[in-house]
Protein backbone atom coordinates (compact mmCIF):
# COMPACT_ATOMS: atom_id res chain seq x y z
CA UNK A 1 0.00 0.00 0.00
CA UNK A 2 1.22 3.47 -0.85
CA UNK A 3 1.75 6.07 1.80
CA UNK A 4 -1.01 8.73 2.02
CA UNK A 5 0.04 12.26 1.14
CA UNK A 6 -1.70 15.48 2.14
CA UNK A 7 -2.03 18.25 -0.43
CA UNK A 8 -2.80 21.73 0.90
CA UNK A 9 -5.09 23.70 -1.40
CA UNK A 10 -5.56 27.44 -0.78
CA UNK A 11 -8.62 28.92 -2.46
CA UNK A 12 -8.94 32.69 -2.52
CA UNK A 13 -11.71 34.92 -3.73
CA UNK A 14 -11.45 36.59 -7.12
CA UNK A 15 -10.52 40.27 -7.13
CA UNK A 16 -13.35 42.69 -7.75
CA UNK A 17 -13.20 46.46 -8.14
CA UNK A 18 -15.56 49.23 -9.08
CA UNK A 19 -15.66 52.90 -9.98
CA UNK A 20 -18.46 55.46 -10.06
CA UNK A 21 -18.83 58.50 -12.30
CA UNK A 22 -19.37 60.83 -9.29
CA UNK A 23 -18.31 60.28 -5.69
CA UNK A 24 -19.93 63.55 -4.51
CA UNK A 25 -23.35 64.81 -5.56
CA UNK A 26 -24.96 68.20 -4.95
CA UNK A 27 -28.73 68.00 -5.46
CA UNK A 28 -31.84 70.03 -4.67
CA UNK A 29 -34.79 68.44 -2.85
CA UNK A 30 -36.78 66.40 -5.38
CA UNK A 31 -33.90 66.06 -7.86
CA UNK A 32 -32.35 62.74 -8.80
CA UNK A 33 -29.11 61.48 -10.29
CA UNK A 34 -28.42 58.06 -11.79
CA UNK A 35 -24.99 56.75 -10.87
CA UNK A 36 -22.93 55.05 -13.57
CA UNK A 37 -20.89 52.19 -12.12
CA UNK A 38 -18.11 50.24 -13.85
CA UNK A 39 -16.99 46.90 -12.40
CA UNK A 40 -13.86 44.83 -12.99
CA UNK A 41 -14.53 42.19 -14.08
CA UNK A 42 -17.47 43.56 -16.06
CA UNK A 43 -21.01 42.56 -15.29
CA UNK A 44 -20.75 42.04 -11.53
CA UNK A 45 -23.88 42.62 -9.47
CA UNK A 46 -23.81 46.07 -7.88
CA UNK A 47 -25.57 46.88 -4.61
CA UNK A 48 -26.67 50.41 -3.66
CA UNK A 49 -27.31 51.09 0.04
CA UNK A 50 -28.33 54.53 1.39
CA UNK A 51 -27.39 55.51 4.94
CA UNK A 52 -30.06 55.93 7.62
CA UNK A 53 -30.26 59.74 7.36
CA UNK A 54 -33.42 59.79 5.24
CA UNK A 55 -31.78 62.48 3.09
CA UNK A 56 -31.68 60.25 -0.01
CA UNK A 57 -33.20 57.08 -1.36
CA UNK A 58 -31.71 54.90 -4.09
CA UNK A 59 -33.13 52.32 -6.45
CA UNK A 60 -31.10 50.65 -9.20
CA UNK A 61 -28.51 53.42 -8.98
CA UNK A 62 -31.03 56.28 -9.17
CA UNK A 63 -30.34 58.54 -6.17
CA UNK A 64 -33.32 60.72 -5.19
CA UNK A 65 -32.93 63.75 -2.90
CA UNK A 66 -35.63 63.59 -0.22
CA UNK A 67 -34.82 66.35 2.27
CA UNK A 68 -32.20 68.95 3.10
CA UNK A 69 -29.01 67.59 4.65
CA UNK A 70 -26.04 65.32 4.01
CA UNK A 71 -26.29 61.65 3.24
CA UNK A 72 -24.40 58.90 1.53
CA UNK A 73 -24.91 55.88 -0.67
CA UNK A 74 -22.61 52.86 -0.43
CA UNK A 75 -21.99 51.28 -3.83
CA UNK A 76 -20.59 47.75 -3.51
CA UNK A 77 -19.67 44.59 -5.39
CA UNK A 78 -18.55 41.14 -4.31
CA UNK A 79 -18.87 39.64 -0.88
CA UNK A 80 -20.76 36.76 -2.46
CA UNK A 81 -18.24 33.98 -1.81
CA UNK A 82 -16.82 34.28 -5.33
CA UNK A 83 -15.52 37.85 -5.44
CA UNK A 84 -13.83 40.02 -2.81
CA UNK A 85 -16.07 42.68 -1.27
CA UNK A 86 -15.27 46.21 -2.45
CA UNK A 87 -17.22 49.43 -1.98
CA UNK A 88 -17.23 53.18 -2.60
CA UNK A 89 -19.21 55.73 -0.60
CA UNK A 90 -20.91 58.48 -2.58
CA UNK A 91 -21.50 61.63 -0.52
CA UNK A 92 -24.73 63.50 -1.29
CA UNK A 93 -25.46 67.07 -0.23
CA UNK A 94 -29.11 68.07 -0.59
CA UNK A 95 -30.22 71.69 -0.48
CA UNK A 96 -33.61 73.34 -0.55
CA UNK A 97 -34.57 75.09 -3.78
CA UNK A 98 -33.95 78.85 -3.60
CA UNK A 99 -36.91 81.21 -4.11
CA UNK A 100 -37.25 84.86 -4.99
CA UNK A 101 -40.09 87.35 -4.72
CA UNK A 102 -40.43 90.12 -7.27
CA UNK A 103 -42.84 93.04 -7.19
CA UNK A 104 -43.98 95.09 -10.18
CA UNK A 105 -43.98 98.38 -8.25
CA UNK A 106 -42.25 99.22 -4.99
CA UNK A 107 -44.46 102.32 -4.55
CA UNK A 108 -48.17 102.62 -5.33
CA UNK A 109 -50.29 105.81 -5.19
CA UNK A 110 -54.01 105.20 -4.82
CA UNK A 111 -57.19 107.11 -4.02
CA UNK A 112 -59.56 105.92 -1.29
CA UNK A 113 -61.61 102.90 -2.49
CA UNK A 114 -59.22 102.19 -5.40
CA UNK A 115 -57.65 98.78 -5.82
CA UNK A 116 -54.75 97.53 -7.91
CA UNK A 117 -53.09 94.18 -8.50
CA UNK A 118 -50.26 93.79 -5.96
CA UNK A 119 -48.01 92.60 -8.80
CA UNK A 120 -46.02 90.19 -6.64
CA UNK A 121 -44.74 86.88 -7.97
CA UNK A 122 -42.68 84.03 -6.59
CA UNK A 123 -39.99 82.18 -8.52
CA UNK A 124 -40.22 79.25 -9.00
CA UNK A 125 -43.95 79.64 -9.52
CA UNK A 126 -44.79 76.17 -8.19
CA UNK A 127 -43.13 76.89 -4.81
CA UNK A 128 -46.39 78.11 -3.30
CA UNK A 129 -48.13 81.36 -2.52
CA UNK A 130 -46.80 84.59 -1.10
CA UNK A 131 -48.44 86.21 1.92
CA UNK A 132 -49.16 89.90 2.39
CA UNK A 133 -49.02 91.87 5.63
CA UNK A 134 -50.05 95.52 5.94
CA UNK A 135 -48.31 97.83 8.40
CA UNK A 136 -51.56 99.80 8.67
CA UNK A 137 -54.63 97.73 7.86
CA UNK A 138 -56.94 100.73 8.31
CA UNK A 139 -55.24 102.41 5.28
CA UNK A 140 -54.54 99.49 2.91
CA UNK A 141 -54.94 95.72 2.83
CA UNK A 142 -54.41 92.96 0.28
CA UNK A 143 -57.25 90.63 -0.67
CA UNK A 144 -57.03 88.05 -3.44
CA UNK A 145 -53.77 89.57 -4.66
CA UNK A 146 -55.17 93.11 -4.92
CA UNK A 147 -54.15 96.11 -2.82
CA UNK A 148 -57.28 97.88 -1.56
CA UNK A 149 -57.11 101.51 -0.43
CA UNK A 150 -59.38 102.01 2.59
CA UNK A 151 -58.52 105.41 4.03
CA UNK A 152 -56.15 108.35 3.58
CA UNK A 153 -52.61 107.66 4.83
CA UNK A 154 -49.58 105.49 4.26
CA UNK A 155 -49.01 101.78 4.68
CA UNK A 156 -46.29 99.31 3.81
CA UNK A 157 -47.31 95.96 2.39
CA UNK A 158 -44.75 93.24 3.17
CA UNK A 159 -44.70 90.36 0.70
CA UNK A 160 -43.24 87.15 2.11
CA UNK A 161 -42.79 83.43 1.51
CA UNK A 162 -41.94 81.32 4.55
CA UNK A 163 -40.51 78.34 2.67
CA UNK A 164 -41.16 74.68 3.44
CA UNK A 165 -39.42 71.31 3.37
CA UNK A 166 -38.54 71.76 -0.30
CA UNK A 167 -38.12 75.52 -0.78
CA UNK A 168 -35.98 78.13 1.00
CA UNK A 169 -37.81 81.11 2.51
CA UNK A 170 -37.63 84.12 0.17
CA UNK A 171 -36.28 87.51 1.12
CA UNK A 172 -39.24 89.77 1.93
CA UNK A 173 -40.17 92.60 -0.46
CA UNK A 174 -42.17 95.69 0.40
CA UNK A 175 -44.65 97.89 -1.43
CA UNK A 176 -45.15 101.44 -0.12
CA UNK A 177 -48.80 102.45 -0.46
CA UNK A 178 -49.78 106.13 -0.39
CA UNK A 179 -53.53 106.67 -0.22
CA UNK A 180 -55.02 110.11 -0.81
CA UNK A 181 -58.58 111.41 -0.69
CA UNK A 182 -60.61 111.48 -3.86
CA UNK A 183 -60.88 114.82 -5.61
CA UNK A 184 -64.08 116.63 -4.71
CA UNK A 185 -66.15 118.22 -7.40
CA UNK A 186 -69.38 120.20 -7.37
CSV table of C-alpha atoms in Angstrom, one decimal:
chain,number,residue,atom,x,y,z
A,1,UNK,CA,0.0,0.0,0.0
A,2,UNK,CA,1.2,3.5,-0.9
A,3,UNK,CA,1.8,6.1,1.8
A,4,UNK,CA,-1.0,8.7,2.0
A,5,UNK,CA,0.0,12.3,1.1
A,6,UNK,CA,-1.7,15.5,2.1
A,7,UNK,CA,-2.0,18.3,-0.4
A,8,UNK,CA,-2.8,21.7,0.9
A,9,UNK,CA,-5.1,23.7,-1.4
A,10,UNK,CA,-5.6,27.4,-0.8
A,11,UNK,CA,-8.6,28.9,-2.5
A,12,UNK,CA,-8.9,32.7,-2.5
A,13,UNK,CA,-11.7,34.9,-3.7
A,14,UNK,CA,-11.4,36.6,-7.1
A,15,UNK,CA,-10.5,40.3,-7.1
A,16,UNK,CA,-13.3,42.7,-7.7
A,17,UNK,CA,-13.2,46.5,-8.1
A,18,UNK,CA,-15.6,49.2,-9.1
A,19,UNK,CA,-15.7,52.9,-10.0
A,20,UNK,CA,-18.5,55.5,-10.1
A,21,UNK,CA,-18.8,58.5,-12.3
A,22,UNK,CA,-19.4,60.8,-9.3
A,23,UNK,CA,-18.3,60.3,-5.7
A,24,UNK,CA,-19.9,63.5,-4.5
A,25,UNK,CA,-23.4,64.8,-5.6
A,26,UNK,CA,-25.0,68.2,-5.0
A,27,UNK,CA,-28.7,68.0,-5.5
A,28,UNK,CA,-31.8,70.0,-4.7
A,29,UNK,CA,-34.8,68.4,-2.9
A,30,UNK,CA,-36.8,66.4,-5.4
A,31,UNK,CA,-33.9,66.1,-7.9
A,32,UNK,CA,-32.3,62.7,-8.8
A,33,UNK,CA,-29.1,61.5,-10.3
A,34,UNK,CA,-28.4,58.1,-11.8
A,35,UNK,CA,-25.0,56.8,-10.9
A,36,UNK,CA,-22.9,55.1,-13.6
A,37,UNK,CA,-20.9,52.2,-12.1
A,38,UNK,CA,-18.1,50.2,-13.8
A,39,UNK,CA,-17.0,46.9,-12.4
A,40,UNK,CA,-13.9,44.8,-13.0
A,41,UNK,CA,-14.5,42.2,-14.1
A,42,UNK,CA,-17.5,43.6,-16.1
A,43,UNK,CA,-21.0,42.6,-15.3
A,44,UNK,CA,-20.8,42.0,-11.5
A,45,UNK,CA,-23.9,42.6,-9.5
A,46,UNK,CA,-23.8,46.1,-7.9
A,47,UNK,CA,-25.6,46.9,-4.6
A,48,UNK,CA,-26.7,50.4,-3.7
A,49,UNK,CA,-27.3,51.1,0.0
A,50,UNK,CA,-28.3,54.5,1.4
A,51,UNK,CA,-27.4,55.5,4.9
A,52,UNK,CA,-30.1,55.9,7.6
A,53,UNK,CA,-30.3,59.7,7.4
A,54,UNK,CA,-33.4,59.8,5.2
A,55,UNK,CA,-31.8,62.5,3.1
A,56,UNK,CA,-31.7,60.2,0.0
A,57,UNK,CA,-33.2,57.1,-1.4
A,58,UNK,CA,-31.7,54.9,-4.1
A,59,UNK,CA,-33.1,52.3,-6.5
A,60,UNK,CA,-31.1,50.7,-9.2
A,61,UNK,CA,-28.5,53.4,-9.0
A,62,UNK,CA,-31.0,56.3,-9.2
A,63,UNK,CA,-30.3,58.5,-6.2
A,64,UNK,CA,-33.3,60.7,-5.2
A,65,UNK,CA,-32.9,63.7,-2.9
A,66,UNK,CA,-35.6,63.6,-0.2
A,67,UNK,CA,-34.8,66.4,2.3
A,68,UNK,CA,-32.2,69.0,3.1
A,69,UNK,CA,-29.0,67.6,4.7
A,70,UNK,CA,-26.0,65.3,4.0
A,71,UNK,CA,-26.3,61.6,3.2
A,72,UNK,CA,-24.4,58.9,1.5
A,73,UNK,CA,-24.9,55.9,-0.7
A,74,UNK,CA,-22.6,52.9,-0.4
A,75,UNK,CA,-22.0,51.3,-3.8
A,76,UNK,CA,-20.6,47.8,-3.5
A,77,UNK,CA,-19.7,44.6,-5.4
A,78,UNK,CA,-18.6,41.1,-4.3
A,79,UNK,CA,-18.9,39.6,-0.9
A,80,UNK,CA,-20.8,36.8,-2.5
A,81,UNK,CA,-18.2,34.0,-1.8
A,82,UNK,CA,-16.8,34.3,-5.3
A,83,UNK,CA,-15.5,37.9,-5.4
A,84,UNK,CA,-13.8,40.0,-2.8
A,85,UNK,CA,-16.1,42.7,-1.3
A,86,UNK,CA,-15.3,46.2,-2.4
A,87,UNK,CA,-17.2,49.4,-2.0
A,88,UNK,CA,-17.2,53.2,-2.6
A,89,UNK,CA,-19.2,55.7,-0.6
A,90,UNK,CA,-20.9,58.5,-2.6
A,91,UNK,CA,-21.5,61.6,-0.5
A,92,UNK,CA,-24.7,63.5,-1.3
A,93,UNK,CA,-25.5,67.1,-0.2
A,94,UNK,CA,-29.1,68.1,-0.6
A,95,UNK,CA,-30.2,71.7,-0.5
A,96,UNK,CA,-33.6,73.3,-0.6
A,97,UNK,CA,-34.6,75.1,-3.8
A,98,UNK,CA,-34.0,78.8,-3.6
A,99,UNK,CA,-36.9,81.2,-4.1
A,100,UNK,CA,-37.2,84.9,-5.0
A,101,UNK,CA,-40.1,87.4,-4.7
A,102,UNK,CA,-40.4,90.1,-7.3
A,103,UNK,CA,-42.8,93.0,-7.2
A,104,UNK,CA,-44.0,95.1,-10.2
A,105,UNK,CA,-44.0,98.4,-8.3
A,106,UNK,CA,-42.3,99.2,-5.0
A,107,UNK,CA,-44.5,102.3,-4.5
A,108,UNK,CA,-48.2,102.6,-5.3
A,109,UNK,CA,-50.3,105.8,-5.2
A,110,UNK,CA,-54.0,105.2,-4.8
A,111,UNK,CA,-57.2,107.1,-4.0
A,112,UNK,CA,-59.6,105.9,-1.3
A,113,UNK,CA,-61.6,102.9,-2.5
A,114,UNK,CA,-59.2,102.2,-5.4
A,115,UNK,CA,-57.7,98.8,-5.8
A,116,UNK,CA,-54.8,97.5,-7.9
A,117,UNK,CA,-53.1,94.2,-8.5
A,118,UNK,CA,-50.3,93.8,-6.0
A,119,UNK,CA,-48.0,92.6,-8.8
A,120,UNK,CA,-46.0,90.2,-6.6
A,121,UNK,CA,-44.7,86.9,-8.0
A,122,UNK,CA,-42.7,84.0,-6.6
A,123,UNK,CA,-40.0,82.2,-8.5
A,124,UNK,CA,-40.2,79.2,-9.0
A,125,UNK,CA,-43.9,79.6,-9.5
A,126,UNK,CA,-44.8,76.2,-8.2
A,127,UNK,CA,-43.1,76.9,-4.8
A,128,UNK,CA,-46.4,78.1,-3.3
A,129,UNK,CA,-48.1,81.4,-2.5
A,130,UNK,CA,-46.8,84.6,-1.1
A,131,UNK,CA,-48.4,86.2,1.9
A,132,UNK,CA,-49.2,89.9,2.4
A,133,UNK,CA,-49.0,91.9,5.6
A,134,UNK,CA,-50.1,95.5,5.9
A,135,UNK,CA,-48.3,97.8,8.4
A,136,UNK,CA,-51.6,99.8,8.7
A,137,UNK,CA,-54.6,97.7,7.9
A,138,UNK,CA,-56.9,100.7,8.3
A,139,UNK,CA,-55.2,102.4,5.3
A,140,UNK,CA,-54.5,99.5,2.9
A,141,UNK,CA,-54.9,95.7,2.8
A,142,UNK,CA,-54.4,93.0,0.3
A,143,UNK,CA,-57.2,90.6,-0.7
A,144,UNK,CA,-57.0,88.1,-3.4
A,145,UNK,CA,-53.8,89.6,-4.7
A,146,UNK,CA,-55.2,93.1,-4.9
A,147,UNK,CA,-54.2,96.1,-2.8
A,148,UNK,CA,-57.3,97.9,-1.6
A,149,UNK,CA,-57.1,101.5,-0.4
A,150,UNK,CA,-59.4,102.0,2.6
A,151,UNK,CA,-58.5,105.4,4.0
A,152,UNK,CA,-56.1,108.3,3.6
A,153,UNK,CA,-52.6,107.7,4.8
A,154,UNK,CA,-49.6,105.5,4.3
A,155,UNK,CA,-49.0,101.8,4.7
A,156,UNK,CA,-46.3,99.3,3.8
A,157,UNK,CA,-47.3,96.0,2.4
A,158,UNK,CA,-44.7,93.2,3.2
A,159,UNK,CA,-44.7,90.4,0.7
A,160,UNK,CA,-43.2,87.1,2.1
A,161,UNK,CA,-42.8,83.4,1.5
A,162,UNK,CA,-41.9,81.3,4.6
A,163,UNK,CA,-40.5,78.3,2.7
A,164,UNK,CA,-41.2,74.7,3.4
A,165,UNK,CA,-39.4,71.3,3.4
A,166,UNK,CA,-38.5,71.8,-0.3
A,167,UNK,CA,-38.1,75.5,-0.8
A,168,UNK,CA,-36.0,78.1,1.0
A,169,UNK,CA,-37.8,81.1,2.5
A,170,UNK,CA,-37.6,84.1,0.2
A,171,UNK,CA,-36.3,87.5,1.1
A,172,UNK,CA,-39.2,89.8,1.9
A,173,UNK,CA,-40.2,92.6,-0.5
A,174,UNK,CA,-42.2,95.7,0.4
A,175,UNK,CA,-44.6,97.9,-1.4
A,176,UNK,CA,-45.2,101.4,-0.1
A,177,UNK,CA,-48.8,102.4,-0.5
A,178,UNK,CA,-49.8,106.1,-0.4
A,179,UNK,CA,-53.5,106.7,-0.2
A,180,UNK,CA,-55.0,110.1,-0.8
A,181,UNK,CA,-58.6,111.4,-0.7
A,182,UNK,CA,-60.6,111.5,-3.9
A,183,UNK,CA,-60.9,114.8,-5.6
A,184,UNK,CA,-64.1,116.6,-4.7
A,185,UNK,CA,-66.2,118.2,-7.4
A,186,UNK,CA,-69.4,120.2,-7.4
